[in-house]
XYZ file of C-alpha atoms in Angstrom:
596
model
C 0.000 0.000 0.000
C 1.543 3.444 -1.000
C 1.793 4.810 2.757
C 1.145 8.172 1.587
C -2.298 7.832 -0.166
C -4.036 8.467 3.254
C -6.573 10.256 4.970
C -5.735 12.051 7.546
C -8.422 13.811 10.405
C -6.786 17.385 12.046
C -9.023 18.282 14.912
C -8.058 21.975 16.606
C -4.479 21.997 17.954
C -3.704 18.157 17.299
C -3.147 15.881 14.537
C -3.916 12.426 14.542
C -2.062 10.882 11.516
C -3.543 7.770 9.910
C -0.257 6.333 8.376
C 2.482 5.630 10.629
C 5.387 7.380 8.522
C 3.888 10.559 9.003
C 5.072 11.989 6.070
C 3.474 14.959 4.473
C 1.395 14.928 0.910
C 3.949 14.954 -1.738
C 4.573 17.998 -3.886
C 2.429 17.857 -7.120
C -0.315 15.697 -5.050
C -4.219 16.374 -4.706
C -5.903 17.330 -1.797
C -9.538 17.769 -0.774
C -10.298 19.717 2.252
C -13.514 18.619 4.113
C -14.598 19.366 7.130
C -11.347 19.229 8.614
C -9.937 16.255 6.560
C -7.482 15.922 3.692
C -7.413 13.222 0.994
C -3.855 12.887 -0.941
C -3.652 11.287 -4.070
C 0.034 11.514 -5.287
C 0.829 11.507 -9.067
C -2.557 10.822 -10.292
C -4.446 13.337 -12.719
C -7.114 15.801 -10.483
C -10.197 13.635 -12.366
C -8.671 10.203 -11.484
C -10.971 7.330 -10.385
C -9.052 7.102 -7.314
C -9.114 10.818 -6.340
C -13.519 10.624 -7.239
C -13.949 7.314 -5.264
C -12.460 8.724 -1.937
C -13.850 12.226 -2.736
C -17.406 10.364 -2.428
C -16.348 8.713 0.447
C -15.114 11.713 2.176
C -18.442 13.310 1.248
C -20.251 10.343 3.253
C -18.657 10.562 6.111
C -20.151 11.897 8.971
C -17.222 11.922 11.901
C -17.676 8.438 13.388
C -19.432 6.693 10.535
C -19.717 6.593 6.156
C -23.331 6.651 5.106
C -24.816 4.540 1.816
C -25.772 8.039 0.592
C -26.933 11.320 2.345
C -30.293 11.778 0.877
C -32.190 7.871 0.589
C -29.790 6.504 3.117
C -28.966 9.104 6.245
C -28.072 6.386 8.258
C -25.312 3.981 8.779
C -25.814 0.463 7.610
C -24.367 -2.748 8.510
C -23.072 -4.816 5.267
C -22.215 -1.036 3.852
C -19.728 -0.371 6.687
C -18.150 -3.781 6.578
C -17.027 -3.126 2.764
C -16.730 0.876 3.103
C -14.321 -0.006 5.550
C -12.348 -2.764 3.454
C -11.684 0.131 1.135
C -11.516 3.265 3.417
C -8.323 1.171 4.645
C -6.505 2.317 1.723
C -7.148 5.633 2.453
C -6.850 5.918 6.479
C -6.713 2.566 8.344
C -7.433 4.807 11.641
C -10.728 5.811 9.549
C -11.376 1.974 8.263
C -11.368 0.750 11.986
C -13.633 3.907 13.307
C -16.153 2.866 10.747
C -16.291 -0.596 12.565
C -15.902 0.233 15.750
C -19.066 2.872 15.889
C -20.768 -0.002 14.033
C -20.385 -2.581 17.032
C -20.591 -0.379 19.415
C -24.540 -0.473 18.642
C -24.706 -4.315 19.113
C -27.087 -5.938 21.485
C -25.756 -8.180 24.354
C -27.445 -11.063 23.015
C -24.684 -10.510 20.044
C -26.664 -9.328 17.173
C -25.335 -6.438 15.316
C -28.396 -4.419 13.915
C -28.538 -3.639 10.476
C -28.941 0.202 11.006
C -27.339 2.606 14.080
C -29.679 5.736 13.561
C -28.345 9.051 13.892
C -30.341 10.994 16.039
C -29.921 14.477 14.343
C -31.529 12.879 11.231
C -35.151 13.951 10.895
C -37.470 10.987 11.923
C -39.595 11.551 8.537
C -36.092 11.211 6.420
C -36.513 7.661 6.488
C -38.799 4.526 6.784
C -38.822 2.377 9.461
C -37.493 5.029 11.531
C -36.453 4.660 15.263
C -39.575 5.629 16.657
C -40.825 1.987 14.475
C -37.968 -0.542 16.233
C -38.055 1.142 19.266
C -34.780 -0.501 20.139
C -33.936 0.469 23.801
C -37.591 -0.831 24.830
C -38.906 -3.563 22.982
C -35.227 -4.703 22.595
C -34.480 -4.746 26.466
C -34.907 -8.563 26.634
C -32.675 -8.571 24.333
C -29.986 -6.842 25.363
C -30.485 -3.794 23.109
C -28.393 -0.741 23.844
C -29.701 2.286 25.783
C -27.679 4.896 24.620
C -28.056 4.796 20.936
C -31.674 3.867 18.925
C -30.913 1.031 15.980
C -32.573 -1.485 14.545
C -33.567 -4.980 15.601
C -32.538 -7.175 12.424
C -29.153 -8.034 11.021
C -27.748 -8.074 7.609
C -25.222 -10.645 6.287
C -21.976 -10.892 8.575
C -18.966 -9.575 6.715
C -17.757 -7.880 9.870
C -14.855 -10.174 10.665
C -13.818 -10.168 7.162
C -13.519 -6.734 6.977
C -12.006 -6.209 10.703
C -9.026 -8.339 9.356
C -8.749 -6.346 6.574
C -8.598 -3.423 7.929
C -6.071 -4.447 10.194
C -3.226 -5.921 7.645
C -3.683 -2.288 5.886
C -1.716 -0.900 9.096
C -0.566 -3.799 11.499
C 1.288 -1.422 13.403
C -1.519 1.354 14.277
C -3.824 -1.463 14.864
C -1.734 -3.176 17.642
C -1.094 0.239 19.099
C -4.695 0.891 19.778
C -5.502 -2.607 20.825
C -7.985 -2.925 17.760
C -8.227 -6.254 17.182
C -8.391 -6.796 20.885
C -11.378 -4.764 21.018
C -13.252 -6.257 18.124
C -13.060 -9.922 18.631
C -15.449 -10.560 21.915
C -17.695 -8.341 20.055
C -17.338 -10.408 16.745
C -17.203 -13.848 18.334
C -20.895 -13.022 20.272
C -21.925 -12.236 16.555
C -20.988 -15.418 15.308
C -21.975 -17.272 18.153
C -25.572 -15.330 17.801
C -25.701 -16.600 14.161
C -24.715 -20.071 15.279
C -26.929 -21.020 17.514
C -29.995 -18.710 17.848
C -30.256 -18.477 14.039
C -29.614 -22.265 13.563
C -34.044 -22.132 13.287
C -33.874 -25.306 10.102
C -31.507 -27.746 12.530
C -28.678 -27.465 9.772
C -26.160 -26.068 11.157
C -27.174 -22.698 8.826
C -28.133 -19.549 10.084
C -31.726 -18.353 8.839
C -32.820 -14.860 7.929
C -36.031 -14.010 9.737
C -36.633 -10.985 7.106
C -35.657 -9.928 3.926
C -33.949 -7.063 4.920
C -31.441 -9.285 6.370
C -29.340 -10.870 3.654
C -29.329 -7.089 1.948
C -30.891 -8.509 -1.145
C -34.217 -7.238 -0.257
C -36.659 -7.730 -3.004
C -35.039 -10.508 -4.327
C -37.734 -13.188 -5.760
C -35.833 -15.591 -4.060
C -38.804 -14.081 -1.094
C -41.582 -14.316 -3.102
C -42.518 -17.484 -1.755
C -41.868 -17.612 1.906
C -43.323 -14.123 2.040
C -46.943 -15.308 0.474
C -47.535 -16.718 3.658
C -47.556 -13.122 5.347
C -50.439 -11.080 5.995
C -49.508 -7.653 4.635
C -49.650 -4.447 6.670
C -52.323 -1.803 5.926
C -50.974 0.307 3.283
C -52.196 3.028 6.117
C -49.783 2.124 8.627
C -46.335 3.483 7.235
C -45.362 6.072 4.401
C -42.495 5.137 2.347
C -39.897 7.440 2.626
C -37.981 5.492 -0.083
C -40.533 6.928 -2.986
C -39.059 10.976 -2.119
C -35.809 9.659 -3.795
C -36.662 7.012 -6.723
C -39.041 5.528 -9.269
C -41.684 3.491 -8.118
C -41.085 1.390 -11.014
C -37.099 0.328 -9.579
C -38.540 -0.257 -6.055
C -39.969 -2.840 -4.259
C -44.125 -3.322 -4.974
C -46.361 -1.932 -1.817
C -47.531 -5.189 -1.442
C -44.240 -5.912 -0.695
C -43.491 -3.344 1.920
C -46.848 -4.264 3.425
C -45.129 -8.068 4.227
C -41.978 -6.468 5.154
C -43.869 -4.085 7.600
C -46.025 -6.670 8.799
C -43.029 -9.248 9.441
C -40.672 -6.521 11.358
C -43.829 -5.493 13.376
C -44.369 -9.163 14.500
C -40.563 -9.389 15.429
C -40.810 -6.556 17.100
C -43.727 -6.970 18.969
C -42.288 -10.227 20.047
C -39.290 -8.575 21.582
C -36.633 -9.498 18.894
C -37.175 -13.103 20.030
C -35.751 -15.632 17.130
C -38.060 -18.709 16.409
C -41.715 -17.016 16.077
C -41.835 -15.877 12.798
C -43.734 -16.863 9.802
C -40.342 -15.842 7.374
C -37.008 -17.853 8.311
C -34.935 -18.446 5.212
C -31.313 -20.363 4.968
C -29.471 -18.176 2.146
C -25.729 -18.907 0.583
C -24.453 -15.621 0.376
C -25.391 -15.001 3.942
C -23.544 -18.398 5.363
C -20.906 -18.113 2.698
C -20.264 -14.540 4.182
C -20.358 -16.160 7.488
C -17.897 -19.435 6.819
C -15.492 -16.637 4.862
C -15.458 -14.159 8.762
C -15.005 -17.550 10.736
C -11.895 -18.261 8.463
C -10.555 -14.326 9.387
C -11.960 -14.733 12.836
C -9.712 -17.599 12.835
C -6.628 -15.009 11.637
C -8.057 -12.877 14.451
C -7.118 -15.227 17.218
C -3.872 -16.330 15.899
C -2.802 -13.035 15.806
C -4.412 -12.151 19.461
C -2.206 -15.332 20.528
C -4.475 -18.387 20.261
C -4.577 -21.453 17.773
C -7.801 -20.520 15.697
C -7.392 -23.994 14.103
C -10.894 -25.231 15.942
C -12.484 -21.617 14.134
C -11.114 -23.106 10.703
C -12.442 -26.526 11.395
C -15.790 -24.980 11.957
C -15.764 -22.948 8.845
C -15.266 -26.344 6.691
C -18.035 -28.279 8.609
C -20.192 -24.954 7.647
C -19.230 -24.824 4.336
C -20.381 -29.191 3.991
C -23.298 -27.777 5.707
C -23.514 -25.332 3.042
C -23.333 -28.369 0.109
C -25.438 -30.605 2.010
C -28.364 -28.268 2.240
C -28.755 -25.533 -0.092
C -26.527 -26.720 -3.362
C -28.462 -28.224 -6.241
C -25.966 -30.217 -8.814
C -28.931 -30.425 -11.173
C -29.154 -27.023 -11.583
C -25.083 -26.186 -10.898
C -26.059 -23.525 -8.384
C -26.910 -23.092 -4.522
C -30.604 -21.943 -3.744
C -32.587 -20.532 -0.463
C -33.790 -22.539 1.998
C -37.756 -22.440 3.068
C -37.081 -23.330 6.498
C -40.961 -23.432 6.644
C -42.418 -24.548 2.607
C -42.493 -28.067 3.602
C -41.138 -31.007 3.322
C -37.913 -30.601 0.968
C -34.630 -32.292 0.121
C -32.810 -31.096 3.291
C -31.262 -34.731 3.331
C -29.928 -35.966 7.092
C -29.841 -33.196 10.077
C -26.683 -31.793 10.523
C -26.621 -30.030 13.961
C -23.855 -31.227 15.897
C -20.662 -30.244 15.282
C -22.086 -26.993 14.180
C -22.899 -26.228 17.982
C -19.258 -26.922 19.268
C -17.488 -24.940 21.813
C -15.777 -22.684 19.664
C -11.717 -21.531 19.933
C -11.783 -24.383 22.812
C -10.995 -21.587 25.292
C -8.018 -20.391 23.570
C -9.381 -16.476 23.840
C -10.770 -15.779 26.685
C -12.581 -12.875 25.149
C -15.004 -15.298 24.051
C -16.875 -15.494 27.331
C -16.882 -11.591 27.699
C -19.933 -9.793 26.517
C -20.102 -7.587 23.994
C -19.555 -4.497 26.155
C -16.019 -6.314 27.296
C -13.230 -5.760 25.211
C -9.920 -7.384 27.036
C -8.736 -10.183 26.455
C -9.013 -12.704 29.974
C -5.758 -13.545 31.564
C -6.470 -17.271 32.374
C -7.068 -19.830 29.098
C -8.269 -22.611 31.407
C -10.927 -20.725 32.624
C -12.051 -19.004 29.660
C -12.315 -22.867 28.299
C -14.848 -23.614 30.706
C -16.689 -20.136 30.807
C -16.973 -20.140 26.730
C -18.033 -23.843 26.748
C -20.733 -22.805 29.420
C -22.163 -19.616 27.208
C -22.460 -21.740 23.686
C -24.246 -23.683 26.106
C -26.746 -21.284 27.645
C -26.992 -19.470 24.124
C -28.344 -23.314 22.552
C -29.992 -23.792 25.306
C -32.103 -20.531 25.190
C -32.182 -20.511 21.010
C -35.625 -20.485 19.962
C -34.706 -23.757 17.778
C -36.242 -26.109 20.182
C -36.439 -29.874 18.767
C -39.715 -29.461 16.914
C -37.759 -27.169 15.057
C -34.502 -28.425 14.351
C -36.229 -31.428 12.288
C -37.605 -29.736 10.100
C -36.456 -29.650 6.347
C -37.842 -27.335 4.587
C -37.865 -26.610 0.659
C -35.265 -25.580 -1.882
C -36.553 -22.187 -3.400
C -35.988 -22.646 -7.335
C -35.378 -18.928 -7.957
C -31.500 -18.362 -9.046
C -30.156 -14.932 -7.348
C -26.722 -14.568 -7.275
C -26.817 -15.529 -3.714
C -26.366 -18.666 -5.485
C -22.629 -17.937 -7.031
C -21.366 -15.980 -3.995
C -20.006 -19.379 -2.240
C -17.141 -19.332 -4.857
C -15.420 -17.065 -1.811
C -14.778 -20.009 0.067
C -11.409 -22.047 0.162
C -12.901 -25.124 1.049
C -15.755 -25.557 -1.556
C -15.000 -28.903 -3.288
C -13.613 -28.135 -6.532
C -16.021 -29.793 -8.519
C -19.052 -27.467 -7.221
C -16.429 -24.671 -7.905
C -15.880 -25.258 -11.386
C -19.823 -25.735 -11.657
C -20.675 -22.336 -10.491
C -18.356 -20.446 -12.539
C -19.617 -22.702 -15.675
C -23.358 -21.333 -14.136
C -21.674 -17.621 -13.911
C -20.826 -17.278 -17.354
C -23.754 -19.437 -18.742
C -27.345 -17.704 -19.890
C -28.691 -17.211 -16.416
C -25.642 -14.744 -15.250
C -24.467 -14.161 -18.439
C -20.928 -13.011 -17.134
C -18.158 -12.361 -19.801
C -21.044 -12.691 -22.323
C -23.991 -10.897 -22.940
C -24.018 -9.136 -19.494
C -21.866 -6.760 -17.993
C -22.093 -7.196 -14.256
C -23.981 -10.517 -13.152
C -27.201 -9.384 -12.632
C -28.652 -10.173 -9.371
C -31.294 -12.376 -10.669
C -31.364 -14.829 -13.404
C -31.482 -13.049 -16.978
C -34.006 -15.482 -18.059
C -35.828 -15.460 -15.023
C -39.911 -15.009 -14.809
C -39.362 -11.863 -12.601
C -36.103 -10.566 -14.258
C -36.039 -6.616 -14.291
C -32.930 -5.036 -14.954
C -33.744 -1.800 -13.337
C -35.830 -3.329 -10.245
C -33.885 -3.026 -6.877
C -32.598 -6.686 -6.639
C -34.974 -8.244 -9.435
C -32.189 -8.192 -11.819
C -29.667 -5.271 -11.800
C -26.009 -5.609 -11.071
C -24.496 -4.558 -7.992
C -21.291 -3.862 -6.999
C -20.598 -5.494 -3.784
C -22.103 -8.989 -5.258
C -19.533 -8.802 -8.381
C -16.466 -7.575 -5.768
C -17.203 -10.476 -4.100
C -17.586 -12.729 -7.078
C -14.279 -10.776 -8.826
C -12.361 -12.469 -5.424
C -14.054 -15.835 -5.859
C -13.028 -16.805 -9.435
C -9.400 -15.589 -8.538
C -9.289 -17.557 -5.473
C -10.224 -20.806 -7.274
C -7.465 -20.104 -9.862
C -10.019 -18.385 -12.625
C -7.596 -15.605 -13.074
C -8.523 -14.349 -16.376
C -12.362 -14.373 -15.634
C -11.449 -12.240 -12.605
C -9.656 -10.052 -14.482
C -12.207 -9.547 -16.712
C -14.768 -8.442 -14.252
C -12.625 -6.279 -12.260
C -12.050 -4.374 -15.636
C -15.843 -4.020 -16.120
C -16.441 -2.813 -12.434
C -14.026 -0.438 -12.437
C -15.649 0.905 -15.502
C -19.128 0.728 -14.959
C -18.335 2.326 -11.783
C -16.190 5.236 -13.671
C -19.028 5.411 -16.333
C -22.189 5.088 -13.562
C -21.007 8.325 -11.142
C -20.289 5.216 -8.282
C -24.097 4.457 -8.898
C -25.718 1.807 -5.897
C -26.519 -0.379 -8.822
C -26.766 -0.551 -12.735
C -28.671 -2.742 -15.713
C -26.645 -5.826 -16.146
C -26.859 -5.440 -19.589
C -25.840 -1.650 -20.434
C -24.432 -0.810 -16.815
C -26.876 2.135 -17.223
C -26.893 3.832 -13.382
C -30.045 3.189 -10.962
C -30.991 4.101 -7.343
C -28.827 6.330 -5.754
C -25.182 8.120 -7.258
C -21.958 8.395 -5.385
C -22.826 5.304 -3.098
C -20.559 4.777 -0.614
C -19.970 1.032 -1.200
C -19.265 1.282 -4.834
C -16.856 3.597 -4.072
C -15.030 1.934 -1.778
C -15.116 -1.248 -3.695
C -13.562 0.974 -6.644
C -10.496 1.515 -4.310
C -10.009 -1.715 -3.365
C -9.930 -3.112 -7.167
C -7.500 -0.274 -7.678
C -4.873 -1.264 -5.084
C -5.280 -5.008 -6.954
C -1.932 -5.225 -8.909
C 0.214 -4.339 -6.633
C -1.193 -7.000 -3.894
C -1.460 -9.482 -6.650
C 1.966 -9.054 -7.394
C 3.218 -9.095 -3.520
C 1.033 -12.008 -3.297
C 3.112 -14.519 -5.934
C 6.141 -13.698 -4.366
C 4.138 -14.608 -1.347
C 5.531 -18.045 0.797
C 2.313 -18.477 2.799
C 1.599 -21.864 4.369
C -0.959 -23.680 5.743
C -1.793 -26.999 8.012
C -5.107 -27.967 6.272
C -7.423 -26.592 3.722
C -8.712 -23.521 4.167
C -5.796 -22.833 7.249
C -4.616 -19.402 6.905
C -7.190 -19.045 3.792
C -7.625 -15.274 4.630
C -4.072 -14.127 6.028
C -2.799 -11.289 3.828
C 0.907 -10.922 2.473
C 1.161 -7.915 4.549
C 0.352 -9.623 7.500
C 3.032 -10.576 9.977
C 3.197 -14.208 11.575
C 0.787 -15.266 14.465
C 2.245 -15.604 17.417
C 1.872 -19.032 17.595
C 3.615 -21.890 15.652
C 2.199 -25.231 14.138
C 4.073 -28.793 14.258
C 3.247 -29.234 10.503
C 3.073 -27.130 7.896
C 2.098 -28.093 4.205
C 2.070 -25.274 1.025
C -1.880 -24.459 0.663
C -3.162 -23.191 -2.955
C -4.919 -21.632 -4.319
C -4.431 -18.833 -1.773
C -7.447 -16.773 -0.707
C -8.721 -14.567 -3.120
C -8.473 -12.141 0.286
C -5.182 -12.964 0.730
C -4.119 -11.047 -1.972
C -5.970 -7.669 -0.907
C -6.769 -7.457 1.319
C -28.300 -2.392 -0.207
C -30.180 -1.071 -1.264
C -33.204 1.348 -1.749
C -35.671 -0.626 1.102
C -33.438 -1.453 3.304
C -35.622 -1.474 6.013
């Protein structure tokens, strides 16, 4: 990373520099001054793609947090902050780790990171469901909401650990100065152990969605289904906020937002309790997402001192889960879950060793709560204390037996939820090969007759290419994707796509999403995510090229799968050592308009 393409925050009388060499912009660099921060972009042109990606990000930012976009998305968001921060780390790692750590600050002591932390000098009427709707610090106090700030009481898909590593192998040194990892991984392991074990509602070893807001991919017809079961709010109960600042024809229907309404009211009125619902869907982008942050949580503890081998262990008995459940070789792709439409193809249970003990005690962290950031002095004890809270957490889950046996039903709608499990090291390598043959066939139409994959099959019976998630192409799905085909050796594919996104995104004004076809901008400009994607394919190369002359090593598949080159060894050593490949496509680097 060129150490002087920062961002650096001056408050009155003090500077806190984000790079630790400290060195001033260069002559002949470019600087933006806003509100008190600077953005240098040595010996690029003034119009570069660089300079306009982290002049929208700068434009986002609000002093603690990035929002999606100022006027249809005040907020901050969940997913968004995960990837804003992936790329705000090659601008200001000290910025990159703020963005996460106001995020899980917000999170609820039963672990769950909401999907939105409102900011309370936003207008209530700016957007829909508003604080005054979730009601957080009340009908969230069984829950373990927080007092102080007013959020939401869903989640959206966990990239959070992903990103936290990330962000710190941009700067290992500021990161250890300020304890950051430290900080982040009680909070991160309750998140995962949330996901685990109170979201385990099919008996799988999955985590469910109990709303479509959740996996991000909100009007996805992937729902259509599973949301025909739900009685629709009264069109009388809620004004959409979402129509001041788009075409009714590129968001979701009313009847729509009626079940959406209807479904968050119910979980609210329940008091955020998991297990009730009428919704509960297992998705593949959401437990790919959440296999590919066990494998950095894993990195997490090795560099915090412990083993993280039982973390990567888990991560490959989620990722059979994953193949045993939701993949479909007829149809070369993974599909959604109906944890409730019936009586399926689920195959045998698989809930064991989904439910073990975690990092065996290694990080005593684990058995703080979120509010607890150090790290316990005594292993033994945290052994015991962990062991003892997976416990109480399956014990209290709202998966009781009745649940856990149940099946449920493939959804045969192909999103490209289906494709995103291509980010995991340990996906067999026949399925792998499958879904980039699926990819690039007529459903995705990737390399061929479609720019971006769209989010939803080209041939589909719902397709739209303009319609929220009914078929346009969006950029955090393709980054993801662009990291997938490189990590299972599909280098020229990759490079392929990461050409097209950096130009679509160029061509777009960093739109929130485009038609697959024409990459013809939608929804809202300078989006925060695109953006900050955009700077992360631009620091590609030069990782790429550190990553070949790269000697990484691993002790089993999938070991060390998202340790970056920059990285410096765990503190920890391993008897025996074998050369893994392909190496993580992270290795080498490292929403939307209802969002509820």
């Amino acid at each position: 990373m060129d150490s002087t393409t920062q961002l650096t925050i001056r408050r009155t009388g003090t500077t806190t520099p984000a790079r630790t060499s400290g060195s001033p912009a260069p002559p002949g660099s470019h600087e933006i001054t806003h509100s008190g921060a600077h953005v240098y972009d040595p010996d690029r042109p003034a119009g570069s793609l660089h300079l306009r990606a982290a002049r929208v990000l700068e434009g986002n930012w609000t002093g603690t947090s990035t929002v999606p976009s100022h006027g249809l998305y005040p907020h901050q968001w969940s997913w968004d902050s995960a990837f804003i921060a992936i790329g705000l780390r090659h601008l200001s790692p000290l910025r990159a780790q703020t963005e996460l750590e106001t995020l899980l600050g917000a999170q609820w002591g039963d672990g769950r990171i909401p999907h939105i932390v409102f900011n309370p000098s936003v207008p209530l009427d700016a957007y829909f469901p508003s604080p005054d709707f979730w009601r957080s610090s009340t009908a969230g106090r069984a829950a373990g909401a927080p007092r102080t700030v007013q959020t939401s009481g869903i989640v959206q898909p966990p990239v959070h650990a992903l990103a936290a590593w990330l962000v710190h192998q941009a700067d290992p040194g500021l990161s250890r100065s300020r304890s950051f990892l430290s900080r982040m991984y009680p909070r991160l392991a309750a998140w995962h152990r949330y996901l685990l074990h109170r979201r385990d509602l099919g008996g799988g070893g999955l985590a469910s969605v109990v709303h479509p807001w959740e996996q991000g991919m909100d009007n996805s017809p992937c729902w259509d289904a599973p949301l025909s079961r739900v009685t629709p709010a009264a069109p009388r109960s809620f004004r959409r906020a979402d129509l001041d600042h788009g075409s009714a024809e590129d968001r979701p229907t009313d009847l729509d937002y009626g079940r959406y309404v209807r479904l968050a009211t119910d979980y609210r009125d329940g008091g955020y309790a998991d297990g009730a619902g009428e919704f509960a869907v297992e998705d593949p982008a959401f437990n790919a997402l959440l296999i590919a942050s066990e494998h950095a949580l894993a990195a997490i503890a090795q560099e915090l001192g412990a083993a993280g081998t039982a973390r990567h262990a888990r991560a490959e008995r989620l990722t059979a889960a994953l193949v045993e459940r939701l993949w479909d070789p007829a149809e070369g792709m993974f599909f959604c879950r109906d944890v409730h439409g019936g009586d399926g193809r689920g195959g045998e249970s698989y809930g064991g060793d989904a439910h073990d003990g975690g990092e065996s005690g290694a990080l005593g962290s684990e058995r703080c709560s979120p509010e607890s950031g150090a790290l316990a002095p005594e292993r033994r004890s945290a052994e015991s204390s962990d062991h003892a809270s997976e416990q109480r957490s399956r014990q209290s889950g709202a998966h009781a037996s009745e649940q856990r046996s149940r099946a449920g039903a493939l959804i045969p709608e192909r999103s490209v939820a289906g494709l995103l499990p291509l980010i995991l090291p340990a996906l067999p390598r026949d399925i792998a090969a499958t879904l980039v043959r699926t990819a690039g066939g007529p459903h995705f139409g990737l390399g061929g007759v479609a720019r971006l994959a769209p989010s939803y099959d080209l041939t589909g019976h719902a397709f739209d290419p303009h319609r929220y998630w009914r078929g346009p192409a969006w950029f955090n799905t393709n980054w993801l994707l662009e990291r997938g085909l490189r990590l299972h050796g599909e280098h020229g594919r990759a490079e392929e796509l990461r050409a097209a996104l950096l130009e679509t995104a160029d061509t777009s004004g960093f739109a929130e999403y485009v038609d697959p076809y024409t990459g013809e901008a939608c929804g809202a400009l300078g989006f925060s995510w695109t953006a900050a994607l955009t700077l992360d394919l631009l620091h590609e190369p030069a990782r790429a090229d550190q990553a070949d002359r790269s000697t990484q090593v691993v002790s089993h598949p999938g070991y060390r799968a998202f340790d970056s080159v920059h990285g410096t060894p765990p503190h920890t050593s391993h008897a025996s050592h074998t050369p893994h490949t392909p190496h993580s496509s992270f290795e080498t680097g490292a929403k939307g308009g209802d969002r509820g």
